[in-house]
Each structure stands twice: as structure tokens, then as C-alpha cells.
Amino acid sequence: MYRTLSGKEPAEAVLSEIKARVAKLSRSPKLVIVQVGEDPASTTYVNSKLKKAAAVGIDAELRKLPGHASEKELLSLVKALNKDKSVDGFIVQTPLPKQMDGKAILDAVDPSKDVDGWTSTSAGRLFSGLDCFEPATPAGVMRMLDFYKVPIEGKHVVVVGRSNTVGKPMAFMLLSRNATVTICHSKTPDLAGHTITADIIVAAVGKPGLITAGMVKEGASIVDVGTTKLGDKIAGDVDFENVIKKADCSPVPGGVGPLTVAMLMSNVVKAAERRGKS
Ligand code: NAP
């Protein structure tokens, strides 16, 4: 049997580092989460972020707008948060209601407060190898690989999924650590032909059971980012039960999820540390 790459232990390590960093600051870092509407999944994520922030000494506040709010109203809240000197970082919880242009909203966030790392400025800095707020999920995957001492340099990594928030930044972070990276997506013919050659697979799709044992090389490391609600359960993209007989694999839930929240908190503290120095 191969290793289960649990996210719990590496996330605890990140959170204890964060507590030590917070203790060195002259005041508590301040995070604001903006939520528009009452999407139940968003409410669950928001509550988990608020709880985790409180646990590490981050002062977190929720600002809610009704689901029928206009894009203009949200933009004016974003602009007010950009100006508010008491706020170190803020996030606009997605998905946003249909009447809003998500990209325009995200790009209105001041890059110095962009703790989600989703603005075009943050993406450009990441792709150029400059210091930036790294998007929390791919940053969490990197922490997981490092925690379990999975070699990255010179290895072939297949990233399945190419979203701006997960797949693309993931590929660039791996590239910056000298991996040879293949990015696959919904138009990739013969996905298995790519994954079977990979030393590491990062699956970030949202299709339960997409990655089967037959698509995985013996002894590889598989990180499952996917989360799909199936009834009252959450499923990943990987057929964990069978893949774990052939390769190290992260579970869902209990894999990348806890690390994502921890890395977001790390970005909030980074924002406060930077402001302390400026
Ligand atoms: P997304 O924006 O929907 O992107 C999904 C990607 O998967 C797209 O690039 C799509 O390709 C690709 N894809 C779809 N079907 C495919 C197939 N059959 N074969 C290969 N690629 C395929 O999703 P996302 O925001 O990146 O999130 C991906 C998954 O991770 C979701 O399940 C999400 O819930 C989960 N997630 C988890 C965490 C966490 O903390 N655990 C955080 C963020 C996201 P095209 O570009 O060609 O459409």
C-alpha cells in the first residue's frame, strides 16, 4: 500500500508557523471576506475561513451584500476596502451572481490586498517569477508535496485542469521548481496517454473518478484537488481506493482542502507583515 497524502499534518505545520508570525506583529492582521448572496456552499467555505482565521489570531470580518446587489454596489465596497487602512487583505467569495462581471470585480482589488492572488497583477507577477500572493490552492499543493518530500525538480508533472485560479498557477509554480510540466484540459485527446507517464499528477477538474488506477504510473504521487458534492458527500477527481494501491495519493476530503485555507491565512499574515514594513 502506498502513502495517503493527508492535508491535516502539513496544514497544522503551516498554521503553527502562522501563529508564530502573528505573535511578532504589533497588531492582529485584518481580513475581510465579502460574500454576495446566500449560496450554501459559499457560506460553508466562508464560515470555515472565519473560524480558521480566529484560531490563528487573525481578525476576520464578514461583509455581506444581498444576492440582488448590483456590480456597481460591489465595486464601491471593493474600492472602500482598498482604501481602508485597517484592512490588510480581503477576498471576494466566488461564485458571484450572474449579473456581475467576476473578472472586473477581481481586478478592482488592490494587488497589495489581493490575498487570494487572483488579480491579473498577481498572476503576472507569479508568471514572471516575482514575489506575489500565490493562489492558496496551488500553494497548498506545493506545501503538501514538500511536506511529504516528493521530489519535484526534473520530474514530469501532469496538471489536469487549466483554470486561472488552480491549473495555470499550479503549472507555473511547478515550472519555477524545475519540473517538466504538461497541462491537460477538456480538449486533450488521450488524457491517459499523458498521465501514465507522470511522476506527479495534480487533478483539478471537478469530475469524480476521472483519474483511474489504469491511468497512473506505479510509484507516482497523485494530488487530488477536485471537489464535487455528491449527495451529502464530497468526491475528488481520483479513484482513491484503487489508485492508492499503485501510487501515493491525497484523499478528498482531508487532502488539499485544509491546506488551501491555511495558505490563505499565510497570505493574510504576509500582507500585514508587508504593511508593517512600509
Ligand atoms: P474549473 O474552472 O471548472 O476548471 C476545470 C478544468 O478542468 C478546466 O480547465 C477544464 O478544461 C478541465 N476539464 C474538464 N473536463 C475535463 C476532462 N474530461 N479532462 C480533462 N480536463 C477537463 O475548476 P477549478 O476552479 O479549477 O477547480 C477544479 C476543481 O477543484 C473543482 O472540483 C473545484 O471544486 C476544486 N477546488 C478545490 C479546492 C480545494 O481547496 N480543495 C480549491 C479550488 C478548487 P477546459 O479549460 O478545457 O474547460
mmCIF file of C-alpha atoms and ligand atoms in Angstrom:
data_model
loop_
_atom_site.group_PDB
_atom_site.id
_atom_site.type_symbol
_atom_site.label_atom_id
_atom_site.label_comp_id
_atom_site.label_asym_id
_atom_site.label_seq_id
_atom_site.Cartn_x
_atom_site.Cartn_y
_atom_site.Cartn_z
ATOM 1 C CA MET A 1 0.000 0.000 0.000
ATOM 2 C CA TYR A 2 1.277 3.483 -0.817
ATOM 3 C CA ARG A 3 1.102 6.651 1.307
ATOM 4 C CA THR A 4 -2.071 8.637 1.910
ATOM 5 C CA LEU A 5 -1.023 12.256 1.448
ATOM 6 C CA SER A 6 -3.200 13.728 4.193
ATOM 7 C CA GLY A 7 -3.532 17.510 4.254
ATOM 8 C CA LYS A 8 -4.086 17.646 8.007
ATOM 9 C CA GLU A 9 -0.469 17.417 9.221
ATOM 10 C CA PRO A 10 1.047 19.837 6.654
ATOM 11 C CA ALA A 11 -1.831 22.284 7.291
ATOM 12 C CA GLU A 12 -1.157 22.118 11.052
ATOM 13 C CA ALA A 13 2.513 22.864 10.365
ATOM 14 C CA VAL A 14 1.561 25.933 8.271
ATOM 15 C CA LEU A 15 -0.900 27.137 10.929
ATOM 16 C CA SER A 16 1.657 26.895 13.717
ATOM 17 C CA GLU A 17 4.159 28.882 11.578
ATOM 18 C CA ILE A 18 1.415 31.471 11.079
ATOM 19 C CA LYS A 19 0.743 31.782 14.827
ATOM 20 C CA ALA A 20 4.446 32.459 15.401
ATOM 21 C CA ARG A 21 4.443 35.141 12.659
ATOM 22 C CA VAL A 22 1.286 36.771 14.064
ATOM 23 C CA ALA A 23 2.898 36.908 17.519
ATOM 24 C CA LYS A 24 5.708 39.045 16.071
ATOM 25 C CA LEU A 25 3.309 41.685 14.677
ATOM 26 C CA SER A 26 2.356 44.788 16.644
ATOM 27 C CA ARG A 27 -1.365 44.213 15.918
ATOM 28 C CA SER A 28 -3.655 41.446 14.652
ATOM 29 C CA PRO A 29 -3.785 41.098 10.849
ATOM 30 C CA LYS A 30 -7.188 42.070 9.483
ATOM 31 C CA LEU A 31 -9.000 40.038 6.812
ATOM 32 C CA VAL A 32 -12.360 40.954 5.293
ATOM 33 C CA ILE A 33 -14.426 38.396 3.382
ATOM 34 C CA VAL A 34 -17.066 39.776 1.038
ATOM 35 C CA GLN A 35 -19.981 37.461 0.312
ATOM 36 C CA VAL A 36 -22.722 38.304 -2.163
ATOM 37 C CA GLY A 37 -25.934 36.298 -1.756
ATOM 38 C CA GLU A 38 -26.542 33.152 0.254
ATOM 39 C CA ASP A 39 -25.071 30.295 -1.807
ATOM 40 C CA PRO A 40 -24.929 27.452 0.794
ATOM 41 C CA ALA A 41 -21.564 26.065 -0.407
ATOM 42 C CA SER A 42 -20.046 29.583 -0.243
ATOM 43 C CA THR A 43 -21.433 30.052 3.269
ATOM 44 C CA THR A 44 -19.736 26.806 4.365
ATOM 45 C CA TYR A 45 -16.373 27.918 2.897
ATOM 46 C CA VAL A 46 -16.712 31.423 4.367
ATOM 47 C CA ASN A 47 -17.504 30.056 7.844
ATOM 48 C CA SER A 48 -14.542 27.716 7.710
ATOM 49 C CA LYS A 49 -12.225 30.620 6.736
ATOM 50 C CA LEU A 50 -13.618 32.830 9.536
ATOM 51 C CA LYS A 51 -13.113 30.031 12.081
ATOM 52 C CA LYS A 52 -9.578 29.251 10.948
ATOM 53 C CA ALA A 53 -8.635 32.958 10.924
ATOM 54 C CA ALA A 54 -9.824 33.367 14.524
ATOM 55 C CA ALA A 55 -7.876 30.269 15.567
ATOM 56 C CA VAL A 56 -4.548 31.749 14.379
ATOM 57 C CA GLY A 57 -5.087 35.295 15.697
ATOM 58 C CA ILE A 58 -6.352 36.956 12.505
ATOM 59 C CA ASP A 59 -9.143 39.458 12.986
ATOM 60 C CA ALA A 60 -11.634 38.382 10.289
ATOM 61 C CA GLU A 61 -14.841 40.153 9.365
ATOM 62 C CA LEU A 62 -17.647 39.151 7.012
ATOM 63 C CA ARG A 63 -19.287 41.840 4.833
ATOM 64 C CA LYS A 64 -22.446 40.612 3.140
ATOM 65 C CA LEU A 65 -24.326 42.035 0.166
ATOM 66 C CA PRO A 66 -27.729 40.713 -0.923
ATOM 67 C CA GLY A 67 -27.839 38.388 -3.951
ATOM 68 C CA HIS A 68 -29.625 41.084 -5.988
ATOM 69 C CA ALA A 69 -26.863 43.683 -5.357
ATOM 70 C CA SER A 70 -25.549 45.399 -8.487
ATOM 71 C CA GLU A 71 -21.995 45.191 -9.808
ATOM 72 C CA LYS A 72 -21.685 48.914 -9.030
ATOM 73 C CA GLU A 73 -22.512 48.314 -5.347
ATOM 74 C CA LEU A 74 -19.928 45.550 -5.092
ATOM 75 C CA LEU A 75 -17.309 47.673 -6.879
ATOM 76 C CA SER A 76 -17.873 50.526 -4.458
ATOM 77 C CA LEU A 77 -17.402 48.138 -1.499
ATOM 78 C CA VAL A 78 -14.178 46.835 -3.102
ATOM 79 C CA LYS A 79 -12.920 50.410 -3.571
ATOM 80 C CA ALA A 80 -13.751 51.261 0.060
ATOM 81 C CA LEU A 81 -11.830 48.178 1.258
ATOM 82 C CA ASN A 82 -8.869 49.130 -0.967
ATOM 83 C CA LYS A 83 -8.735 52.484 0.860
ATOM 84 C CA ASP A 84 -9.434 51.213 4.381
ATOM 85 C CA LYS A 85 -6.077 51.341 6.202
ATOM 86 C CA SER A 86 -7.274 48.947 8.913
ATOM 87 C CA VAL A 87 -7.721 46.128 6.343
ATOM 88 C CA ASP A 88 -4.612 44.121 5.399
ATOM 89 C CA GLY A 89 -6.286 41.864 2.869
ATOM 90 C CA PHE A 90 -9.697 40.920 1.557
ATOM 91 C CA ILE A 91 -11.332 38.354 -0.650
ATOM 92 C CA VAL A 92 -14.490 38.399 -2.706
ATOM 93 C CA GLN A 93 -16.032 34.969 -2.299
ATOM 94 C CA THR A 94 -16.976 33.256 -5.583
ATOM 95 C CA PRO A 95 -19.180 32.300 -7.345
ATOM 96 C CA LEU A 96 -20.654 35.764 -7.853
ATOM 97 C CA PRO A 97 -24.249 36.282 -9.027
ATOM 98 C CA LYS A 98 -24.799 36.201 -12.800
ATOM 99 C CA GLN A 99 -25.371 39.976 -13.101
ATOM 100 C CA MET A 100 -21.748 40.621 -12.121
ATOM 101 C CA ASP A 101 -18.567 40.513 -14.220
ATOM 102 C CA GLY A 102 -16.339 38.445 -11.938
ATOM 103 C CA LYS A 103 -13.102 39.356 -13.731
ATOM 104 C CA ALA A 104 -13.791 43.097 -13.480
ATOM 105 C CA ILE A 105 -14.528 42.764 -9.761
ATOM 106 C CA LEU A 106 -11.395 40.723 -9.039
ATOM 107 C CA ASP A 107 -9.229 43.149 -10.978
ATOM 108 C CA ALA A 108 -10.587 46.057 -8.923
ATOM 109 C CA VAL A 109 -8.932 44.572 -5.817
ATOM 110 C CA ASP A 110 -5.751 46.452 -4.845
ATOM 111 C CA PRO A 111 -2.924 43.938 -5.596
ATOM 112 C CA SER A 112 -1.338 44.762 -2.209
ATOM 113 C CA LYS A 113 -4.504 43.391 -0.531
ATOM 114 C CA ASP A 114 -5.139 40.547 -3.026
ATOM 115 C CA VAL A 115 -4.674 37.659 -0.569
ATOM 116 C CA ASP A 116 -6.457 35.256 -2.950
ATOM 117 C CA GLY A 117 -3.777 36.062 -5.578
ATOM 118 C CA TRP A 118 -6.429 36.218 -8.288
ATOM 119 C CA THR A 119 -5.876 39.685 -9.822
ATOM 120 C CA SER A 120 -4.153 39.981 -13.210
ATOM 121 C CA THR A 121 -1.289 41.776 -11.447
ATOM 122 C CA SER A 122 -0.743 38.871 -9.041
ATOM 123 C CA ALA A 123 -0.958 36.371 -11.922
ATOM 124 C CA GLY A 124 1.550 38.388 -13.982
ATOM 125 C CA ARG A 125 3.959 38.577 -11.053
ATOM 126 C CA LEU A 126 3.635 34.832 -10.445
ATOM 127 C CA PHE A 127 4.264 34.003 -14.095
ATOM 128 C CA SER A 128 7.297 36.364 -14.121
ATOM 129 C CA GLY A 129 8.774 34.719 -11.023
ATOM 130 C CA LEU A 130 8.310 37.875 -8.886
ATOM 131 C CA ASP A 131 7.249 37.974 -5.232
ATOM 132 C CA CYS A 132 3.445 37.832 -5.035
ATOM 133 C CA PHE A 133 0.470 36.424 -3.184
ATOM 134 C CA GLU A 134 0.299 32.893 -4.528
ATOM 135 C CA PRO A 135 -3.220 31.494 -5.058
ATOM 136 C CA ALA A 136 -3.932 29.386 -1.983
ATOM 137 C CA THR A 137 -4.897 26.058 -3.580
ATOM 138 C CA PRO A 138 -1.836 25.531 -5.786
ATOM 139 C CA ALA A 139 0.351 26.932 -2.975
ATOM 140 C CA GLY A 140 -1.228 24.280 -0.729
ATOM 141 C CA VAL A 141 -0.383 21.553 -3.239
ATOM 142 C CA MET A 142 3.259 22.712 -3.241
ATOM 143 C CA ARG A 143 3.324 22.585 0.577
ATOM 144 C CA MET A 144 1.850 19.102 0.503
ATOM 145 C CA LEU A 145 4.489 17.833 -1.956
ATOM 146 C CA ASP A 146 7.271 19.419 0.138
ATOM 147 C CA PHE A 147 5.864 18.093 3.422
ATOM 148 C CA TYR A 148 5.910 14.527 2.064
ATOM 149 C CA LYS A 149 9.330 15.145 0.436
ATOM 150 C CA VAL A 150 8.081 14.358 -3.059
ATOM 151 C CA PRO A 151 10.900 15.365 -5.443
ATOM 152 C CA ILE A 152 9.827 17.997 -7.988
ATOM 153 C CA GLU A 153 12.950 19.110 -9.848
ATOM 154 C CA GLY A 154 13.416 17.257 -13.133
ATOM 155 C CA LYS A 155 10.185 15.310 -12.647
ATOM 156 C CA HIS A 156 7.367 15.104 -15.165
ATOM 157 C CA VAL A 157 4.189 16.607 -13.714
ATOM 158 C CA VAL A 158 0.819 16.415 -15.427
ATOM 159 C CA VAL A 159 -1.618 19.100 -14.289
ATOM 160 C CA VAL A 160 -5.179 18.253 -15.311
ATOM 161 C CA GLY A 161 -7.228 21.479 -15.474
ATOM 162 C CA ARG A 162 -6.237 24.956 -16.660
ATOM 163 C CA SER A 163 -8.334 27.428 -14.676
ATOM 164 C CA ASN A 164 -6.805 30.813 -13.808
ATOM 165 C CA THR A 165 -7.140 30.078 -10.091
ATOM 166 C CA VAL A 166 -5.861 26.489 -9.892
ATOM 167 C CA GLY A 167 -4.487 24.730 -13.016
ATOM 168 C CA LYS A 168 -2.474 27.562 -14.608
ATOM 169 C CA PRO A 169 -0.832 28.935 -11.431
ATOM 170 C CA MET A 170 -0.168 25.316 -10.376
ATOM 171 C CA ALA A 171 1.714 24.668 -13.613
ATOM 172 C CA PHE A 172 3.820 27.829 -13.203
ATOM 173 C CA MET A 173 4.684 27.074 -9.574
ATOM 174 C CA LEU A 174 5.863 23.606 -10.591
ATOM 175 C CA LEU A 175 7.789 25.041 -13.535
ATOM 176 C CA SER A 176 9.532 27.509 -11.226
ATOM 177 C CA ARG A 177 10.690 24.469 -9.198
ATOM 178 C CA ASN A 178 12.184 22.964 -12.372
ATOM 179 C CA ALA A 179 9.547 20.322 -13.080
ATOM 180 C CA THR A 180 8.712 19.444 -16.675
ATOM 181 C CA VAL A 181 5.029 20.301 -16.843
ATOM 182 C CA THR A 182 2.246 19.091 -19.133
ATOM 183 C CA ILE A 183 -1.128 20.840 -18.831
ATOM 184 C CA CYS A 184 -4.181 18.803 -19.876
ATOM 185 C CA HIS A 185 -7.760 20.020 -20.246
ATOM 186 C CA SER A 186 -11.145 19.080 -21.653
ATOM 187 C CA LYS A 187 -9.888 19.157 -25.255
ATOM 188 C CA THR A 188 -6.867 16.942 -24.579
ATOM 189 C CA PRO A 189 -7.210 13.730 -26.588
ATOM 190 C CA ASP A 190 -5.941 10.621 -24.784
ATOM 191 C CA LEU A 191 -5.621 12.048 -21.259
ATOM 192 C CA ALA A 192 -4.435 8.639 -20.025
ATOM 193 C CA GLY A 193 -1.567 8.695 -22.531
ATOM 194 C CA HIS A 194 -0.208 11.746 -20.670
ATOM 195 C CA THR A 195 -0.994 10.800 -17.070
ATOM 196 C CA ILE A 196 0.540 7.315 -17.360
ATOM 197 C CA THR A 197 3.966 8.918 -17.968
ATOM 198 C CA ALA A 198 3.726 11.337 -14.996
ATOM 199 C CA ASP A 199 5.812 11.215 -11.821
ATOM 200 C CA ILE A 200 3.254 13.572 -10.245
ATOM 201 C CA ILE A 201 -0.365 14.188 -11.273
ATOM 202 C CA VAL A 202 -2.343 17.165 -9.983
ATOM 203 C CA ALA A 203 -6.027 16.676 -10.807
ATOM 204 C CA ALA A 204 -8.035 19.923 -10.678
ATOM 205 C CA VAL A 205 -11.147 19.261 -12.731
ATOM 206 C CA GLY A 206 -14.294 18.538 -10.721
ATOM 207 C CA LYS A 207 -15.183 15.201 -12.345
ATOM 208 C CA PRO A 208 -15.391 12.357 -9.802
ATOM 209 C CA GLY A 209 -13.476 9.230 -10.808
ATOM 210 C CA LEU A 210 -11.768 10.875 -13.820
ATOM 211 C CA ILE A 211 -8.326 9.584 -12.817
ATOM 212 C CA THR A 212 -8.393 5.793 -12.541
ATOM 213 C CA ALA A 213 -5.664 3.363 -11.454
ATOM 214 C CA GLY A 214 -5.051 2.399 -15.092
ATOM 215 C CA MET A 215 -4.031 6.000 -15.864
ATOM 216 C CA VAL A 216 -1.363 6.138 -13.148
ATOM 217 C CA LYS A 217 2.281 5.028 -13.204
ATOM 218 C CA GLU A 218 3.317 2.651 -10.364
ATOM 219 C CA GLY A 219 5.027 4.667 -7.593
ATOM 220 C CA ALA A 220 3.822 8.100 -8.781
ATOM 221 C CA SER A 221 2.386 10.814 -6.477
ATOM 222 C CA ILE A 222 -1.181 11.945 -7.083
ATOM 223 C CA VAL A 223 -2.697 15.125 -5.648
ATOM 224 C CA ASP A 224 -6.458 15.391 -5.931
ATOM 225 C CA VAL A 225 -7.724 18.985 -5.897
ATOM 226 C CA GLY A 226 -11.198 18.174 -7.230
ATOM 227 C CA THR A 227 -14.232 18.601 -5.003
ATOM 228 C CA THR A 228 -17.686 17.667 -6.225
ATOM 229 C CA LYS A 229 -20.728 17.423 -3.989
ATOM 230 C CA LEU A 230 -22.370 14.003 -4.406
ATOM 231 C CA GLY A 231 -25.416 13.873 -2.118
ATOM 232 C CA ASP A 232 -24.089 14.712 1.334
ATOM 233 C CA LYS A 233 -20.534 13.644 0.455
ATOM 234 C CA ILE A 234 -17.615 15.376 -1.282
ATOM 235 C CA ALA A 235 -15.822 13.453 -4.044
ATOM 236 C CA GLY A 236 -12.445 14.134 -5.645
ATOM 237 C CA ASP A 237 -11.333 13.555 -9.241
ATOM 238 C CA VAL A 238 -9.316 10.437 -8.391
ATOM 239 C CA ASP A 239 -10.492 6.860 -7.800
ATOM 240 C CA PHE A 240 -8.637 6.899 -4.463
ATOM 241 C CA GLU A 241 -9.460 3.330 -3.376
ATOM 242 C CA ASN A 242 -7.754 1.795 -6.390
ATOM 243 C CA VAL A 243 -5.104 4.428 -7.117
ATOM 244 C CA ILE A 244 -3.656 4.127 -3.573
ATOM 245 C CA LYS A 245 -2.691 0.520 -4.386
ATOM 246 C CA LYS A 246 -0.323 1.862 -7.062
ATOM 247 C CA ALA A 247 0.739 5.357 -6.016
ATOM 248 C CA ASP A 248 0.861 7.884 -3.154
ATOM 249 C CA CYS A 249 -2.435 9.779 -3.242
ATOM 250 C CA SER A 250 -4.167 12.611 -1.380
ATOM 251 C CA PRO A 251 -7.714 11.933 -0.137
ATOM 252 C CA VAL A 252 -10.858 14.033 -0.598
ATOM 253 C CA PRO A 253 -11.919 15.309 1.865
ATOM 254 C CA GLY A 254 -8.896 15.779 4.134
ATOM 255 C CA GLY A 255 -6.318 16.449 1.415
ATOM 256 C CA VAL A 256 -5.776 19.762 -0.321
ATOM 257 C CA GLY A 257 -8.794 21.448 1.359
ATOM 258 C CA PRO A 258 -7.224 22.124 4.801
ATOM 259 C CA LEU A 259 -4.034 23.345 3.110
ATOM 260 C CA THR A 260 -5.958 25.803 0.926
ATOM 261 C CA VAL A 261 -7.400 27.538 3.986
ATOM 262 C CA ALA A 262 -4.014 27.521 5.738
ATOM 263 C CA MET A 263 -2.243 29.083 2.731
ATOM 264 C CA LEU A 264 -4.902 31.800 2.501
ATOM 265 C CA MET A 265 -4.202 32.677 6.147
ATOM 266 C CA SER A 266 -0.486 32.731 5.361
ATOM 267 C CA ASN A 267 -1.141 35.324 2.646
ATOM 268 C CA VAL A 268 -3.129 37.488 5.096
ATOM 269 C CA VAL A 269 -0.204 37.476 7.509
ATOM 270 C CA LYS A 270 2.176 38.248 4.628
ATOM 271 C CA ALA A 271 0.026 41.289 3.739
ATOM 272 C CA ALA A 272 0.177 42.504 7.362
ATOM 273 C CA GLU A 273 3.956 41.900 7.534
ATOM 274 C CA ARG A 274 4.468 43.943 4.351
ATOM 275 C CA ARG A 275 2.336 46.816 5.652
ATOM 276 C CA GLY A 276 4.274 46.752 8.910
ATOM 277 C CA LYS A 277 7.462 47.310 6.939
ATOM 278 C CA SER A 278 6.144 50.018 4.589
HETATM 279 P P1 NAP B 1 -12.845 24.982 -13.404
HETATM 280 O O1 NAP B 1 -12.598 26.433 -13.525
HETATM 281 O O2 NAP B 1 -14.196 24.437 -13.681
HETATM 282 O O3 NAP B 1 -11.779 24.228 -14.327
HETATM 283 C C1 NAP B 1 -11.863 22.860 -14.569
HETATM 284 C C2 NAP B 1 -10.800 22.466 -15.557
HETATM 285 O O4 NAP B 1 -10.943 21.083 -15.812
HETATM 286 C C3 NAP B 1 -10.907 23.180 -16.899
HETATM 287 O O5 NAP B 1 -9.635 23.652 -17.291
HETATM 288 C C4 NAP B 1 -11.424 22.106 -17.852
HETATM 289 O O6 NAP B 1 -10.927 22.205 -19.159
HETATM 290 C C5 NAP B 1 -10.848 20.857 -17.219
HETATM 291 N N1 NAP B 1 -11.606 19.662 -17.593
HETATM 292 C C6 NAP B 1 -12.949 19.486 -17.621
HETATM 293 N N2 NAP B 1 -13.268 18.256 -18.030
HETATM 294 C C7 NAP B 1 -12.110 17.627 -18.268
HETATM 295 C C8 NAP B 1 -11.776 16.332 -18.730
HETATM 296 N N3 NAP B 1 -12.715 15.411 -19.003
HETATM 297 N N4 NAP B 1 -10.466 16.023 -18.881
HETATM 298 C C9 NAP B 1 -9.502 16.914 -18.607
HETATM 299 N N5 NAP B 1 -9.753 18.170 -18.161
HETATM 300 C C10 NAP B 1 -11.041 18.511 -18.001
HETATM 301 O O7 NAP B 1 -12.486 24.472 -11.924
HETATM 302 P P2 NAP B 1 -11.391 24.994 -10.875
HETATM 303 O O8 NAP B 1 -11.897 26.210 -10.204
HETATM 304 O O9 NAP B 1 -10.050 24.976 -11.487
HETATM 305 O O10 NAP B 1 -11.491 23.812 -9.817
HETATM 306 C C11 NAP B 1 -11.200 22.478 -10.196
HETATM 307 C C12 NAP B 1 -11.702 21.545 -9.123
HETATM 308 O O11 NAP B 1 -11.003 21.809 -7.901
HETATM 309 C C13 NAP B 1 -13.182 21.715 -8.768
HETATM 310 O O12 NAP B 1 -13.712 20.464 -8.407
HETATM 311 C C14 NAP B 1 -13.164 22.629 -7.558
HETATM 312 O O13 NAP B 1 -14.303 22.464 -6.749
HETATM 313 C C15 NAP B 1 -11.928 22.124 -6.870
HETATM 314 N N6 NAP B 1 -11.276 23.084 -5.964
HETATM 315 C C16 NAP B 1 -10.913 22.610 -4.748
HETATM 316 C C17 NAP B 1 -10.247 23.442 -3.877
HETATM 317 C C18 NAP B 1 -9.828 22.903 -2.549
HETATM 318 O O14 NAP B 1 -9.489 23.680 -1.665
HETATM 319 N N7 NAP B 1 -9.787 21.593 -2.370
HETATM 320 C C19 NAP B 1 -9.983 24.763 -4.222
HETATM 321 C C20 NAP B 1 -10.327 25.207 -5.503
HETATM 322 C C21 NAP B 1 -10.979 24.334 -6.377
HETATM 323 P P3 NAP B 1 -11.310 23.442 -20.150
HETATM 324 O O15 NAP B 1 -10.437 24.586 -19.712
HETATM 325 O O16 NAP B 1 -10.961 22.925 -21.484
HETATM 326 O O17 NAP B 1 -12.773 23.708 -19.953
#
